[in-house]
Structure formats: C-alpha cells, structure tokens
Amino acid sequence: MEQPKGNLRKVQKAETRSLILKSARSLFDSLDYDSVTIRGVASHAEIGLGTIYKHFPNKLSMLAAAFFDDLKALYEDAVATIPEDALFKFQFIHISKHFFNFYTSHYSLSHAYLSHLFFFDSYWRDQINAFDDSYAGKIAEMIRTAQKQGEISLDKESDTLAQALMSHYFFVLINGFFRDGTANPDQMAAMLEALMEQTLY
C-alpha cells in the first residue's frame, strides 16, 4: 500500500535531514569548526547546497541540531542500560560515563559542541534547557527511589540534590575535557564519584 504523498514527503525530509547531520558530524569530527563549511557538508552528503539551506539556515544551527539529537540518543541509550540492581550512585555514574565516553572518543566534534553551546540561537537553547530540566527530573525521581530504599537520607531534598549532582557532572566534564584534550572517561567517572561522596552522604 502506497503512503500518502504528505507522509512520503515527511519521510524523505527526515531522511535528508539525517543525511545532512551525519555528514556534518563526520566533518566536525575530522576538522576544526572553522574549517567546516556548508558547501563542504553538501559535497560530503552528495546533495545540493540549496537542500542544506532548506533544513538549516547556517552552520551553527546545523551543529546545534546535531548536538541536540546526540544528547537525546545518548541519554536514551544510557537510561535503557542502567543496571537496575545497582545503587543510585553507580546508576548516575553509569549515565554520566556514557556521555564521557562519547565526548572523549569524538574529541573534535565534542569540542565544537561544547565550545559553541552558548552561541546557539534561542530555539536550540530552549530545546537543550528543556532536555536538561527533563534529565534533572529523572535524576530526582531516581533519588526518591533511593531514599525509599534507604540509600540516601530522607533529609536530602531530591530536586536540589539532582541539580547539585548535575553541577558535579558538568564540572568534571568541562575540567576533564578542556584541560588538555586527553581526558580519560574512567578518570572522569572516578572524579565524579569522589564529588558525589561529599554530596550524597
């Protein structure tokens, strides 16, 4: 059965967008940000330059879209693989290390993501902020479950504690990732665990 033309166009549009971002990631991961051009992405994807502009008005919006898609995919994969019988501390480290592994294994791409984060336009900043709020809510939910199981004191306010732990995560990420470009995800996870020990207990 043939799909309605409207649905087919949506599928084709989504496939083209995916192809553009795949090519953009490949170039950002092999070149520094300034060396990547929209024309270069079009050539890599083997599509017309005009097609790129139908999806993204500039290079920065392309980078923001790739970053946001990666954020969602990494988070979903990390949450899906959380060891259910582990203590909360190790569940949080599991999620965080999932991101650490990605960032350290795609240094050039991740450097472009993180160093341009504050330059994304309001649309993408709002999307990323909403993602962060949702993630903080998930962590707070996990904390409340841990409190019921006696792992974390009931005196700790779950939403505030979730924000504190996310602050630790960002500190470790920025400190480890930007210091010399040779960050080790195991060392980053160990630093995060040490900070968590001071906050959780």
Coordinates of C-alpha atoms in Angstrom, one line a residue, residues 23-38 40-41 59-60 63 106-113 115-116:
S23 CA 27.8 14.3 7.1
A24 CA 28.1 17.3 9.4
R25 CA 29.2 15.1 12.3
S26 CA 31.7 13.4 10.2
L27 CA 33.3 16.7 9.1
F28 CA 33.2 18.3 12.6
D29 CA 34.8 15.2 13.9
S30 CA 37.7 15.3 11.5
L31 CA 38.2 19.1 11.1
D32 CA 38.1 22.1 13.4
Y33 CA 34.9 24.0 13.5
D34 CA 36.1 26.9 11.3
S35 CA 37.3 24.6 8.6
V36 CA 33.8 23.1 8.1
T37 CA 31.6 24.8 5.6
I38 CA 28.0 24.2 4.5
G40 CA 31.6 21.0 2.3
V41 CA 28.7 19.3 4.1
K59 CA 26.5 26.2 10.1
L60 CA 25.8 26.9 13.8
L63 CA 25.8 22.0 14.8
H106 CA 34.8 12.2 19.4
Y107 CA 37.0 15.0 20.6
S108 CA 36.8 17.4 17.7
L109 CA 33.1 17.0 17.3
S110 CA 32.5 17.3 21.0
H111 CA 34.8 20.3 21.3
A112 CA 32.7 22.0 18.6
Y113 CA 29.5 21.1 20.5
S115 CA 32.6 25.4 22.9
H116 CA 29.7 26.7 20.8

